[in-house]
Tab-separated table of N, CA and C in Angstrom:
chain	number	residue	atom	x	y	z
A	1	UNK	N	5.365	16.083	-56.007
A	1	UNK	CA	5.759	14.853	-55.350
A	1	UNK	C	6.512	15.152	-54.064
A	2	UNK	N	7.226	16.151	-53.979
A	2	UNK	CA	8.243	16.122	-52.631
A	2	UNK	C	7.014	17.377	-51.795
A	3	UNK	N	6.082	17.564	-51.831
A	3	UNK	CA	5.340	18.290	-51.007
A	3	UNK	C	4.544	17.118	-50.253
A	4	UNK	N	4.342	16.126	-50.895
A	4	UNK	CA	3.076	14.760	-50.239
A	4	UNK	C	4.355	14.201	-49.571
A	5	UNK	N	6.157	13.821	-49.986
A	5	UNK	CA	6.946	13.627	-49.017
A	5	UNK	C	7.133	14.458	-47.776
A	6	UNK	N	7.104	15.581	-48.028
A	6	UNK	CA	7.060	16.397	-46.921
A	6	UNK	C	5.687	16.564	-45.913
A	7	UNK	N	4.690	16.204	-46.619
A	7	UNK	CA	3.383	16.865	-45.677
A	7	UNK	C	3.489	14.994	-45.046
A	8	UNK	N	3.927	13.845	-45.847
A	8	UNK	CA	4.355	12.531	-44.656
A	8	UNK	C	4.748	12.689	-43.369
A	9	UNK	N	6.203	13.219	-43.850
A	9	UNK	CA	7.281	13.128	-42.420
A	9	UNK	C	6.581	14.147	-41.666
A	10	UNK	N	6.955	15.222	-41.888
A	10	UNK	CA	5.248	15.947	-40.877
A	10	UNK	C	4.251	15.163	-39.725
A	11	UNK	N	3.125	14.546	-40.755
A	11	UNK	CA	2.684	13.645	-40.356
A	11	UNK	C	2.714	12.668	-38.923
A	12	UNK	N	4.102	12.094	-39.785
A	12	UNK	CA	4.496	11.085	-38.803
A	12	UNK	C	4.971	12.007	-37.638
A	13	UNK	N	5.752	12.742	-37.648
A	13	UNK	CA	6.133	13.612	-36.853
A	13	UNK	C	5.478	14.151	-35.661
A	14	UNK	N	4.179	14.530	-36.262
A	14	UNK	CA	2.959	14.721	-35.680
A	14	UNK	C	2.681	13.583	-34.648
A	15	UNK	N	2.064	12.279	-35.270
A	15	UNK	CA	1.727	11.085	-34.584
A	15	UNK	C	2.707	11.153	-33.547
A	16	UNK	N	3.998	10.912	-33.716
A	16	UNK	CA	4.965	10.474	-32.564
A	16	UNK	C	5.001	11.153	-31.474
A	17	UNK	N	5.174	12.549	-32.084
A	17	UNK	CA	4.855	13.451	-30.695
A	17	UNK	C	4.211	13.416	-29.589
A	18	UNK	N	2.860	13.242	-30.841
A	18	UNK	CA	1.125	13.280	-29.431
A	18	UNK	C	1.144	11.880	-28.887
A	19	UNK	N	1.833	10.558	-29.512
A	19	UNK	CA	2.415	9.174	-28.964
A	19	UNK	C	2.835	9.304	-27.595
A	20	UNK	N	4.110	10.705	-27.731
A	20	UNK	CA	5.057	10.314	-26.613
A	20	UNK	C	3.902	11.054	-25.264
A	21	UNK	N	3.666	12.506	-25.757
A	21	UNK	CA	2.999	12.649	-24.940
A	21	UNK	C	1.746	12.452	-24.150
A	22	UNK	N	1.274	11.634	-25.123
A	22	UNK	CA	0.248	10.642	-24.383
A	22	UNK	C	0.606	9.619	-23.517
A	23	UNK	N	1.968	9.475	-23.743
A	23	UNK	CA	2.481	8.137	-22.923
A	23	UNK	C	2.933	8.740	-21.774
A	24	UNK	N	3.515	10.162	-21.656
A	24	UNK	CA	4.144	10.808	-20.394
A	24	UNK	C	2.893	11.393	-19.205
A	25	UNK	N	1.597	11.438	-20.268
A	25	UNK	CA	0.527	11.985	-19.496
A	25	UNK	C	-0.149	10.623	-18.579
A	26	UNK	N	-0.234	9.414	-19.429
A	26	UNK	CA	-0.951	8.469	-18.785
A	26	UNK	C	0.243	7.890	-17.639
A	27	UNK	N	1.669	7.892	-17.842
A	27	UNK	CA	2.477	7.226	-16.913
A	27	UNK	C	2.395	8.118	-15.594
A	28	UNK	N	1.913	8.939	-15.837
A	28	UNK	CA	1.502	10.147	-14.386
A	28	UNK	C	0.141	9.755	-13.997
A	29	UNK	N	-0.722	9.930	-14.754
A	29	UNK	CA	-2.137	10.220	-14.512
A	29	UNK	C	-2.530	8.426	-13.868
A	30	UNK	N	-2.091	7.386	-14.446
A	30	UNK	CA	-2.717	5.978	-14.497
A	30	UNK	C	-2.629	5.842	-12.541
A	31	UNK	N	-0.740	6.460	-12.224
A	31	UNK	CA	-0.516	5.393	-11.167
A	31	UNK	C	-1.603	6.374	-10.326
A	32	UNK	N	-1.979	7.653	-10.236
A	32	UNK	CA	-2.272	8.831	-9.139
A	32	UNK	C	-3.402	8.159	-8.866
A	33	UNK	N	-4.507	7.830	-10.090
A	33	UNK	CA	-5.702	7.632	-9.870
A	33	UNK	C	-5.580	6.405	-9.357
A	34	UNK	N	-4.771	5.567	-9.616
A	34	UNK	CA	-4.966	4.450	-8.706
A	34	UNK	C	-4.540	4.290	-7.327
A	35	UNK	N	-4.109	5.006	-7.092
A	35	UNK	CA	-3.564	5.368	-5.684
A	35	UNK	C	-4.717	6.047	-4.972
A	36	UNK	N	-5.271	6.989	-5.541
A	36	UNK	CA	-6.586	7.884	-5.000
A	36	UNK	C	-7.867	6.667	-5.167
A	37	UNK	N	-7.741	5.734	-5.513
A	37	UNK	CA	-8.858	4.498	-5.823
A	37	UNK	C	-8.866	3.698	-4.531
A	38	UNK	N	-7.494	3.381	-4.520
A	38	UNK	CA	-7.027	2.579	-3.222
A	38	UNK	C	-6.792	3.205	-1.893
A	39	UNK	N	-6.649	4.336	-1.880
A	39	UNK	CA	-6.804	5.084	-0.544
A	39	UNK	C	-8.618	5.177	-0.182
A	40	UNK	N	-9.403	5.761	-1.305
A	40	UNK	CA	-10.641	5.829	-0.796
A	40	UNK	C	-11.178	4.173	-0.762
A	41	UNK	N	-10.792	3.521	-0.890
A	41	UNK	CA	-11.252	2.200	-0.595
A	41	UNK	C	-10.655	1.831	0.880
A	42	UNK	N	-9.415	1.899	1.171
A	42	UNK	CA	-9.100	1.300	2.480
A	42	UNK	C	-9.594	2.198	3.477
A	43	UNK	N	-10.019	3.785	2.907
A	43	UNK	CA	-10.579	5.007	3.802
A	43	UNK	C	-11.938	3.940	4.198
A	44	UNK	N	-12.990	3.586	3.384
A	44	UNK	CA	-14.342	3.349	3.871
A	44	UNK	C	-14.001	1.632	4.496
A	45	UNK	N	-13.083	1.099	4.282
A	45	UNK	CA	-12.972	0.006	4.832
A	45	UNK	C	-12.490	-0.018	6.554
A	46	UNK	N	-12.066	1.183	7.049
A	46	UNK	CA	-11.094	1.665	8.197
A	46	UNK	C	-12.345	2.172	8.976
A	47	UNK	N	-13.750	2.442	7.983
A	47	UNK	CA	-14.633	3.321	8.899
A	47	UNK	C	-15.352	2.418	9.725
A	48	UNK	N	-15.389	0.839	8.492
A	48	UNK	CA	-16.552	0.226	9.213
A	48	UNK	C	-15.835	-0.816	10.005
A	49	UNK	N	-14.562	-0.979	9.664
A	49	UNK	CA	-14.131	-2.002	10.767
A	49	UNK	C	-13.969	-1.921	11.869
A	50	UNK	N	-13.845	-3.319	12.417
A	50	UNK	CA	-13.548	-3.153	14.284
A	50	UNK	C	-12.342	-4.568	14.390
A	51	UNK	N	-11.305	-3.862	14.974
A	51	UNK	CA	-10.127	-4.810	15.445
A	51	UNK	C	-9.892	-5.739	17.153
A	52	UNK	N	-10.023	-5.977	17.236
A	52	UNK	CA	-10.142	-6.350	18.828
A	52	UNK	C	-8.724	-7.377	19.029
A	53	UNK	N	-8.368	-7.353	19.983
A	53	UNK	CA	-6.988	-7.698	20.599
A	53	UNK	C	-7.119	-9.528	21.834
A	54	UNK	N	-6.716	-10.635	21.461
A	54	UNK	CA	-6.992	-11.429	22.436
A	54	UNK	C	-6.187	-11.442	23.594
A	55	UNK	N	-5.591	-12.324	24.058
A	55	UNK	CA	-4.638	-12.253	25.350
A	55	UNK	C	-3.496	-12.162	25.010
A	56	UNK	N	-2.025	-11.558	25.520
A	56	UNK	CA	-1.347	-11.562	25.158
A	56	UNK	C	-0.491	-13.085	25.617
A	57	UNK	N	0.184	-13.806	24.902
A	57	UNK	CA	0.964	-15.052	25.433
A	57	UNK	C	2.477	-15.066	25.461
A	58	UNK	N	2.924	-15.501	26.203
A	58	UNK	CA	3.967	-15.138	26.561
A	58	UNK	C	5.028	-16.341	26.987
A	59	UNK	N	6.106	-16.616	26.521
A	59	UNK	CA	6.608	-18.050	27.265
A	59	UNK	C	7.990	-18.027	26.632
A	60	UNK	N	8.708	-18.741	27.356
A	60	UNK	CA	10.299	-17.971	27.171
A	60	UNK	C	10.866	-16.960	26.560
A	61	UNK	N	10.340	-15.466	27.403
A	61	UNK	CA	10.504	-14.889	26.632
A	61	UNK	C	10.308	-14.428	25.462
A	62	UNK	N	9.289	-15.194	24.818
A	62	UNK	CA	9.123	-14.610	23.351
A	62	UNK	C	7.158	-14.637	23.187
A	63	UNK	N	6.635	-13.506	23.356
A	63	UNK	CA	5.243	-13.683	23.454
A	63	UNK	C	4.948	-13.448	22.013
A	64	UNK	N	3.074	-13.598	22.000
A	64	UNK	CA	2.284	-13.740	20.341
A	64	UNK	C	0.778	-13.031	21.278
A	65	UNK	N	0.295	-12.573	19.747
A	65	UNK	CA	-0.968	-12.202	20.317
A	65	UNK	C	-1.797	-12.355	19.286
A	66	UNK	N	-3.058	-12.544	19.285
A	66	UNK	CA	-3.805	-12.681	18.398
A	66	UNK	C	-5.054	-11.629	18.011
A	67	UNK	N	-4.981	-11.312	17.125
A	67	UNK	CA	-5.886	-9.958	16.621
A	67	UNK	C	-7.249	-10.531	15.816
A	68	UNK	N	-8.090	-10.024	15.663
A	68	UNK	CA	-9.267	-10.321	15.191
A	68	UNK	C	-9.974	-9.412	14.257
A	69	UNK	N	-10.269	-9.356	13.052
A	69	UNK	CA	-10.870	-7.901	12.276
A	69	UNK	C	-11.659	-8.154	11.923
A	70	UNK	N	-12.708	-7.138	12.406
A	70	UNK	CA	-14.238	-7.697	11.363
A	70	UNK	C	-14.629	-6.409	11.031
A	71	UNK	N	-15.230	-6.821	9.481
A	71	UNK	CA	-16.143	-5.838	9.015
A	71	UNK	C	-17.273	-6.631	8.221
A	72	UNK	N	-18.214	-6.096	8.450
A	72	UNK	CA	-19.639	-6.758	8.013
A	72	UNK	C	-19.815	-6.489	6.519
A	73	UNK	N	-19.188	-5.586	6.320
A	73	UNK	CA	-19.510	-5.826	4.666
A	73	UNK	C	-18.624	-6.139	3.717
A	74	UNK	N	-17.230	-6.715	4.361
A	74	UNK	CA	-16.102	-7.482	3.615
A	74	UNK	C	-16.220	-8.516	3.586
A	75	UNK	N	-16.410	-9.046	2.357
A	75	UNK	CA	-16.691	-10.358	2.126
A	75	UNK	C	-15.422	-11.430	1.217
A	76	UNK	N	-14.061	-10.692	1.554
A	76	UNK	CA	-12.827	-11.246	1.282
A	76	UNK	C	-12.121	-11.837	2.526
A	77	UNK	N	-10.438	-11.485	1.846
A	77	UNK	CA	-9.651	-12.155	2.466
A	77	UNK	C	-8.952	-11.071	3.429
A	78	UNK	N	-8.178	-11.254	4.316
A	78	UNK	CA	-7.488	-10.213	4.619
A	78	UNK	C	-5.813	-10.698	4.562
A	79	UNK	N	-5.502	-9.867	4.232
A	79	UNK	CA	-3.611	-10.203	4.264
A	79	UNK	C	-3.078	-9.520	5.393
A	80	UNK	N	-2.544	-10.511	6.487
A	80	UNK	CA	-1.623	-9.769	7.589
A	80	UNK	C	-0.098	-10.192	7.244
A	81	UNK	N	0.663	-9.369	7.603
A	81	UNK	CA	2.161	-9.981	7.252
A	81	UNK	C	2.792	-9.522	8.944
A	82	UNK	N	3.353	-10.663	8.996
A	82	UNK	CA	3.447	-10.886	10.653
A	82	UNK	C	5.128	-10.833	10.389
A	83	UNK	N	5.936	-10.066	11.501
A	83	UNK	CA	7.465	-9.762	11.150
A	83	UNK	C	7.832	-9.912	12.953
A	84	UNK	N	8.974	-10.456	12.712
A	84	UNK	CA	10.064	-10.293	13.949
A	84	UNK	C	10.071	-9.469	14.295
A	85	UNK	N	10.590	-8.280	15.447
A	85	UNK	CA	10.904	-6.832	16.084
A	85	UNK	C	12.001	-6.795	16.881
A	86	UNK	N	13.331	-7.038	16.332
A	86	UNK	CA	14.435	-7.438	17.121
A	86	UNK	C	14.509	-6.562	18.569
A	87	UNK	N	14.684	-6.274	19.742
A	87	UNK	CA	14.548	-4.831	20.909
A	87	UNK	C	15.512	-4.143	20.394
A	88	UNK	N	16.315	-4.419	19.431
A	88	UNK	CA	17.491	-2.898	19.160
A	88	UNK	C	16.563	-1.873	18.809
A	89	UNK	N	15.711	-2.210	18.062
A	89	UNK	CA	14.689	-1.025	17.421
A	89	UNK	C	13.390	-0.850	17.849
A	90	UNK	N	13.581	-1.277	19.363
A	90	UNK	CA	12.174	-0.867	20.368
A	90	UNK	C	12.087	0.723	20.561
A	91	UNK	N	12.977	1.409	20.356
A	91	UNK	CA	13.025	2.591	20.797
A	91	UNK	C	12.866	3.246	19.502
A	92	UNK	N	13.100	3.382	18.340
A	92	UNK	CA	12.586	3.430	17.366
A	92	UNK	C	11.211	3.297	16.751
A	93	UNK	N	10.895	2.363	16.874
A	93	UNK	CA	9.293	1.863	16.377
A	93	UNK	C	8.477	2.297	17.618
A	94	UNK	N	8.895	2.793	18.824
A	94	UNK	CA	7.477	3.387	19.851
A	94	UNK	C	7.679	4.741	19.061
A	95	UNK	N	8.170	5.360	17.975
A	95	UNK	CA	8.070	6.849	17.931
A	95	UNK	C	6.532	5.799	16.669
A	96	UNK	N	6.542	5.355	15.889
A	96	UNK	CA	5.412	4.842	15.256
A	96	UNK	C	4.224	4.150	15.812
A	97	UNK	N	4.811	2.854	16.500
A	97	UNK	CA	3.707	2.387	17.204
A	97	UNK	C	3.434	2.848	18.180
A	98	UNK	N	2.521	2.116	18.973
A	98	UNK	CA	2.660	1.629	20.993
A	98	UNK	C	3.080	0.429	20.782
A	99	UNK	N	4.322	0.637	22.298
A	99	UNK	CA	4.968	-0.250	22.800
A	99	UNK	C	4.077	-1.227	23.719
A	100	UNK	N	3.393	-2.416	23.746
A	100	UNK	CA	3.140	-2.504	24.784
A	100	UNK	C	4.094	-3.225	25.864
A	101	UNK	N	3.301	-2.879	27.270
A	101	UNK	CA	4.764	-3.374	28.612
A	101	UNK	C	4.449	-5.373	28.775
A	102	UNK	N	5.137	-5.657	27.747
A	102	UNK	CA	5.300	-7.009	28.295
A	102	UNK	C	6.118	-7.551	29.898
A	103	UNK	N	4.715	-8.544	30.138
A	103	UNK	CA	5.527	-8.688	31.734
A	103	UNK	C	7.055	-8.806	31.735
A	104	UNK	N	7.626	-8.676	32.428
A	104	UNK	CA	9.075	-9.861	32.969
A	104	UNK	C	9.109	-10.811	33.371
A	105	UNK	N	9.551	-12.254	32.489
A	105	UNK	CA	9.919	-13.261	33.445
A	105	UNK	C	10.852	-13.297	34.086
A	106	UNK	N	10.832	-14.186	35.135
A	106	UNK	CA	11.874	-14.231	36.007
A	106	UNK	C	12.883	-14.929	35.120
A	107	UNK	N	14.652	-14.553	35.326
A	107	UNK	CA	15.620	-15.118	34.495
A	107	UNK	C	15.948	-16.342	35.363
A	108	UNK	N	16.455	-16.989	34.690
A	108	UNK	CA	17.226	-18.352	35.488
A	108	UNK	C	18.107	-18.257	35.847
């Protein structure tokens, strides 16, 4: 009787183990591959698109521009997220972006 108790806890012992480490293998393995899913997807989406730039507008000081993206074989949505750029951090963000030279208006 205490050998079938013992070859149990064992057992269970067993299960929990290959539990945990199945859980430490997939919490690695799940996010990578999805990351390597979503990179080669925005990779072939970057090949076939084309972005084009409209006029730039400009009026007290505070201009907008309008961008255009097409790809012929996207047949979704696209998400742009459009943000403020205060000039403290113009000199900053040209090490990432291009700056472009917005005219000068004349001040009052």
């Amino acid at each position: 009787m205490d050998d079938v108790v013992e070859d149990m806890i064992v057992l269970i012992a067993v299960v929990i183990i290959g539990l945990v480490i199945a859980s430490f293998a997939f919490s690695y393995f799940v996010p990578k591959i999805s990351f390597s899913n979503a990179e080669s997807l925005s990779n072939s989406m970057a090949s076939s698109m084309s972005v084009s730039n409209g006029p730039l507008l400009v009026s007290g000081g505070e201009g907008s521009a309008l961008f255009e993206a097409y790809d012929p074989s996207y047949n979704y949505n696209y998400t742009v997220i459009a943000f403020v750029e205060p000039s403290s951090y113009a000199s900053s963000v040209g090490l990432v972006t291009l700056l472009p030279q917005l005219p000068r208006l004349p001040s009052k």
